[in-house]
């Protein structure tokens, strides 16, 4: 395994500097842009297709609930993926980032197709949320894989706020420009444009990052973690999730 990793870029560390931080942070172009699409664009678009506010709200509400449940367990899936041949060859994080990026490239333009079926928008929206979670959850863990140095991890993560804000600007600027032409397919063209921009950002970040090599020492550290059956895994995940509410500062932040 170690010999294979020597030839794989996904396990090859590189110098961490401001440029590397910007390249790593590019995924948040999609992260920040998607949040604003959800909060400001999707509701208006679905309403414009003649779907009632009740069902439009159901699309977003049901989608968010399913995404929350999926995200609850997906992190643990990526943590354990190193035990598979795919995880060892492509990286337990990078495999899912790439898979999520491919699914996003396929699914995201589909959402902007005009139809009167709210169920269509619901299922495509849920699928997009799942794909985005497959990208963001493993991506957010990469700084701790790329370096143990706190200052270098800060360099990697420091660009995210700026890039996220840029994603917000791109979303509304692109939509405003394309809608100004009064084209009936403006939303579809906008969705395709967003897809191209976000997918380029995702795969640039994917290629510019790496994971901690699966050395015998690291494998021993990972294998030392207790192995739980499905019921034990479910119990621990739910317990850990609700355990965060014991933190007073977290409760105050959530309330705000």
Short mmCIF file of C-alpha atoms in Angstrom, two decimals:
data_model
loop_
_atom_site.label_atom_id
_atom_site.label_comp_id
_atom_site.label_asym_id
_atom_site.label_seq_id
_atom_site.Cartn_x
_atom_site.Cartn_y
_atom_site.Cartn_z
CA UNK A 1 0.00 0.00 0.00
CA UNK A 2 2.80 2.39 0.92
CA UNK A 3 4.49 1.87 -2.48
CA UNK A 4 1.28 2.71 -4.33
CA UNK A 5 0.83 5.85 -2.24
CA UNK A 6 4.29 7.11 -3.24
CA UNK A 7 3.09 7.48 -6.83
CA UNK A 8 -0.30 8.96 -5.92
CA UNK A 9 -0.65 12.75 -5.75
CA UNK A 10 -3.46 12.39 -3.23
CA UNK A 11 -0.91 11.33 -0.58
CA UNK A 12 1.88 13.74 -1.63
CA UNK A 13 2.23 16.81 0.64
CA UNK A 14 3.10 20.15 -0.92
CA UNK A 15 4.14 23.56 0.37
CA UNK A 16 1.32 25.37 2.16
CA UNK A 17 1.19 29.09 1.39
CA UNK A 18 -1.38 31.75 0.53
CA UNK A 19 -1.80 30.42 -3.02
CA UNK A 20 -2.40 26.91 -1.70
CA UNK A 21 -4.93 28.30 0.76
CA UNK A 22 -6.83 30.02 -2.04
CA UNK A 23 -6.82 26.88 -4.18
CA UNK A 24 -8.05 24.76 -1.26
CA UNK A 25 -10.75 27.29 -0.39
CA UNK A 26 -12.25 27.42 -3.89
CA UNK A 27 -14.81 24.77 -2.97
CA UNK A 28 -16.49 27.38 -0.78
CA UNK A 29 -17.31 29.26 -3.98
CA UNK A 30 -19.95 26.57 -4.37
CA UNK A 31 -20.66 26.35 -0.63
CA UNK A 32 -21.40 30.05 -0.23
CA UNK A 33 -23.14 30.30 -3.58
CA UNK A 34 -25.39 27.31 -2.85
CA UNK A 35 -26.54 28.74 0.48
CA UNK A 36 -27.68 31.90 -1.28
CA UNK A 37 -29.31 29.96 -4.09
CA UNK A 38 -31.31 28.03 -1.50
CA UNK A 39 -32.26 31.09 0.53
CA UNK A 40 -32.88 33.56 -2.28
CA UNK A 41 -33.38 31.93 -5.67
CA UNK A 42 -34.91 28.46 -5.47
CA UNK A 43 -38.12 29.58 -3.76
CA UNK A 44 -38.73 32.28 -6.37
CA UNK A 45 -37.88 29.95 -9.26
CA UNK A 46 -40.19 27.14 -8.14
CA UNK A 47 -43.01 29.62 -7.52
CA UNK A 48 -42.51 30.96 -11.05
CA UNK A 49 -43.34 27.49 -12.39
CA UNK A 50 -46.89 27.81 -11.05
CA UNK A 51 -46.30 25.67 -7.97
CA UNK A 52 -48.07 26.78 -4.79
CA UNK A 53 -46.10 28.33 -1.90
CA UNK A 54 -47.08 25.34 0.27
CA UNK A 55 -45.43 22.79 -2.02
CA UNK A 56 -42.53 25.12 -2.76
CA UNK A 57 -41.84 25.34 0.96
CA UNK A 58 -42.19 21.56 1.22
CA UNK A 59 -39.43 21.11 -1.38
CA UNK A 60 -36.98 23.11 0.73
CA UNK A 61 -38.16 21.82 4.11
CA UNK A 62 -38.18 18.11 3.27
CA UNK A 63 -34.89 18.45 1.42
CA UNK A 64 -33.19 20.07 4.40
CA UNK A 65 -34.47 17.40 6.80
CA UNK A 66 -33.23 14.55 4.61
CA UNK A 67 -29.88 16.30 4.18
CA UNK A 68 -29.54 16.74 7.95
CA UNK A 69 -30.11 13.01 8.53
CA UNK A 70 -27.73 12.04 5.71
CA UNK A 71 -25.01 14.39 6.96
CA UNK A 72 -25.34 12.92 10.44
CA UNK A 73 -23.94 9.60 9.25
CA UNK A 74 -21.89 10.47 6.19
CA UNK A 75 -18.88 11.78 8.10
CA UNK A 76 -18.43 8.41 9.78
CA UNK A 77 -18.67 6.69 6.40
CA UNK A 78 -15.74 8.70 5.03
CA UNK A 79 -13.76 8.12 8.23
CA UNK A 80 -13.96 4.35 7.71
CA UNK A 81 -13.57 4.35 3.94
CA UNK A 82 -9.79 3.85 4.21
CA UNK A 83 -10.52 0.14 4.75
CA UNK A 84 -11.68 -0.22 1.15
CA UNK A 85 -9.51 -0.50 -1.96
CA UNK A 86 -11.13 2.60 -3.43
CA UNK A 87 -10.41 4.56 -0.27
CA UNK A 88 -6.79 3.44 -0.25
CA UNK A 89 -6.22 4.21 -3.93
CA UNK A 90 -8.11 7.49 -4.33
CA UNK A 91 -8.19 8.76 -0.74
CA UNK A 92 -11.00 8.29 1.76
CA UNK A 93 -11.90 12.01 1.41
CA UNK A 94 -10.98 12.70 -2.22
CA UNK A 95 -12.98 9.76 -3.56
CA UNK A 96 -16.23 11.22 -2.25
CA UNK A 97 -15.34 14.80 -3.22
CA UNK A 98 -14.82 13.64 -6.81
CA UNK A 99 -17.97 11.50 -6.80
CA UNK A 100 -20.00 14.35 -5.33
CA UNK A 101 -18.56 16.77 -7.90
CA UNK A 102 -19.58 14.50 -10.78
CA UNK A 103 -23.09 14.05 -9.38
CA UNK A 104 -23.40 17.80 -8.81
CA UNK A 105 -22.39 18.49 -12.42
CA UNK A 106 -25.18 16.17 -13.62
CA UNK A 107 -27.92 17.08 -11.15
CA UNK A 108 -27.62 20.83 -10.69
CA UNK A 109 -28.60 21.86 -14.25
CA UNK A 110 -31.56 19.47 -14.04
CA UNK A 111 -33.12 21.52 -11.25
CA UNK A 112 -33.62 24.53 -13.54
CA UNK A 113 -35.74 22.69 -16.10
CA UNK A 114 -39.29 24.07 -16.26
CA UNK A 115 -42.00 21.70 -15.04
CA UNK A 116 -45.20 21.94 -13.03
CA UNK A 117 -44.30 18.91 -10.88
CA UNK A 118 -43.23 19.87 -7.38
CA UNK A 119 -42.20 16.24 -6.78
CA UNK A 120 -39.63 16.59 -9.56
CA UNK A 121 -38.05 19.59 -7.84
CA UNK A 122 -38.16 17.81 -4.49
CA UNK A 123 -36.24 14.74 -5.61
CA UNK A 124 -33.70 16.66 -7.66
CA UNK A 125 -33.19 19.07 -4.76
CA UNK A 126 -32.69 16.20 -2.31
CA UNK A 127 -30.19 14.56 -4.68
CA UNK A 128 -28.28 17.85 -5.01
CA UNK A 129 -28.14 18.27 -1.23
CA UNK A 130 -26.77 14.73 -0.88
CA UNK A 131 -24.13 15.40 -3.55
CA UNK A 132 -23.10 18.67 -1.91
CA UNK A 133 -22.75 16.94 1.47
CA UNK A 134 -20.51 14.37 -0.21
CA UNK A 135 -18.29 17.26 -1.27
CA UNK A 136 -18.32 19.56 1.74
CA UNK A 137 -18.12 17.09 4.64
CA UNK A 138 -14.85 15.40 3.57
CA UNK A 139 -13.47 18.66 2.14
CA UNK A 140 -13.80 20.43 5.50
CA UNK A 141 -11.66 17.75 7.17
CA UNK A 142 -8.75 18.14 4.75
CA UNK A 143 -6.75 20.84 6.63
CA UNK A 144 -6.18 18.42 9.53
CA UNK A 145 -5.09 15.77 7.01
CA UNK A 146 -2.81 18.12 5.09
CA UNK A 147 -0.81 19.42 8.06
CA UNK A 148 -0.63 19.10 11.86
CA UNK A 149 0.55 22.73 12.10
CA UNK A 150 -2.16 25.10 13.39
CA UNK A 151 -0.79 28.15 11.54
CA UNK A 152 -0.72 26.29 8.25
CA UNK A 153 -4.27 25.02 8.80
CA UNK A 154 -5.29 28.64 9.38
CA UNK A 155 -3.66 29.55 6.06
CA UNK A 156 -5.73 26.87 4.35
CA UNK A 157 -9.00 27.88 5.97
CA UNK A 158 -8.46 31.64 6.09
CA UNK A 159 -9.54 32.28 2.51
CA UNK A 160 -12.93 30.62 2.90
CA UNK A 161 -14.86 33.69 4.08
CA UNK A 162 -13.63 35.79 1.16
CA UNK A 163 -14.28 33.02 -1.38
CA UNK A 164 -17.74 32.32 0.06
CA UNK A 165 -18.64 36.01 -0.30
CA UNK A 166 -17.36 35.88 -3.88
CA UNK A 167 -19.66 32.93 -4.53
CA UNK A 168 -22.59 34.99 -3.29
CA UNK A 169 -21.71 37.83 -5.64
CA UNK A 170 -21.32 35.48 -8.60
CA UNK A 171 -24.74 33.92 -7.97
CA UNK A 172 -26.71 37.14 -8.04
CA UNK A 173 -24.58 38.88 -10.69
CA UNK A 174 -24.95 35.98 -13.13
CA UNK A 175 -28.69 35.71 -12.52
CA UNK A 176 -29.20 39.47 -12.97
CA UNK A 177 -27.24 39.58 -16.23
CA UNK A 178 -28.99 36.60 -17.83
CA UNK A 179 -32.48 37.68 -16.71
CA UNK A 180 -31.88 41.14 -18.21
CA UNK A 181 -32.15 39.55 -21.68
CA UNK A 182 -35.78 38.56 -20.90
CA UNK A 183 -35.11 35.03 -22.12
CA UNK A 184 -37.70 32.45 -20.98
CA UNK A 185 -34.84 30.01 -20.34
CA UNK A 186 -32.86 32.48 -18.23
CA UNK A 187 -32.97 30.28 -15.12
CA UNK A 188 -31.76 27.23 -17.07
CA UNK A 189 -28.88 29.16 -18.64
CA UNK A 190 -28.03 30.61 -15.25
CA UNK A 191 -28.04 27.15 -13.68
CA UNK A 192 -25.70 25.85 -16.37
CA UNK A 193 -23.36 28.82 -15.87
CA UNK A 194 -23.33 28.27 -12.11
CA UNK A 195 -22.62 24.59 -12.66
CA UNK A 196 -19.57 25.27 -14.84
CA UNK A 197 -18.13 27.78 -12.36
CA UNK A 198 -18.76 25.64 -9.28
CA UNK A 199 -17.51 22.38 -10.80
CA UNK A 200 -14.26 24.02 -11.94
CA UNK A 201 -13.81 25.38 -8.41
CA UNK A 202 -14.54 22.00 -6.78
CA UNK A 203 -12.10 20.02 -8.91
CA UNK A 204 -9.39 22.69 -8.69
CA UNK A 205 -9.61 22.46 -4.91
CA UNK A 206 -9.75 18.65 -5.10
CA UNK A 207 -6.56 18.50 -7.15
CA UNK A 208 -4.71 21.09 -5.03
CA UNK A 209 -5.24 19.22 -1.74
CA UNK A 210 -4.05 15.91 -0.33
CA UNK A 211 -4.56 13.48 2.54
CA UNK A 212 -2.41 12.09 5.29
CA UNK A 213 -0.55 9.02 3.96
CA UNK A 214 -1.83 5.69 5.25
CA UNK A 215 1.41 4.73 6.95
CA UNK A 216 1.52 1.67 9.24
CA UNK A 217 1.50 4.04 12.23
CA UNK A 218 -1.53 5.96 10.99
CA UNK A 219 -3.37 2.76 10.09
CA UNK A 220 -2.69 1.41 13.58
CA UNK A 221 -4.09 4.65 15.01
CA UNK A 222 -7.23 4.37 12.89
CA UNK A 223 -7.68 0.67 13.58
CA UNK A 224 -7.34 1.29 17.32
CA UNK A 225 -10.67 3.09 17.24
CA UNK A 226 -13.48 0.83 18.49
CA UNK A 227 -15.39 -1.03 15.79
CA UNK A 228 -19.11 -0.83 16.33
CA UNK A 229 -21.91 -2.82 14.80
CA UNK A 230 -24.66 -0.98 12.96
CA UNK A 231 -26.80 -0.53 16.08
CA UNK A 232 -23.78 0.59 18.11
CA UNK A 233 -22.76 2.99 15.36
CA UNK A 234 -26.26 4.47 15.19
CA UNK A 235 -26.42 4.87 18.96
CA UNK A 236 -23.01 6.53 19.18
CA UNK A 237 -23.72 8.88 16.28
CA UNK A 238 -27.04 10.05 17.72
CA UNK A 239 -25.56 10.36 21.22
CA UNK A 240 -22.62 12.42 19.93
CA UNK A 241 -24.96 14.60 17.90
CA UNK A 242 -27.26 15.48 20.78
CA UNK A 243 -24.28 15.69 23.13
CA UNK A 244 -23.34 18.99 21.48
CA UNK A 245 -26.39 20.57 23.12
CA UNK A 246 -24.74 20.07 26.52
CA UNK A 247 -22.33 22.84 25.56
CA UNK A 248 -23.71 26.11 26.90
CA UNK A 249 -21.85 28.27 24.38
CA UNK A 250 -23.20 26.13 21.53
CA UNK A 251 -26.78 26.55 22.78
CA UNK A 252 -26.35 30.33 22.94
CA UNK A 253 -24.86 30.42 19.44
CA UNK A 254 -27.71 28.26 18.09
CA UNK A 255 -30.28 30.55 19.70
CA UNK A 256 -28.72 33.60 18.08
#
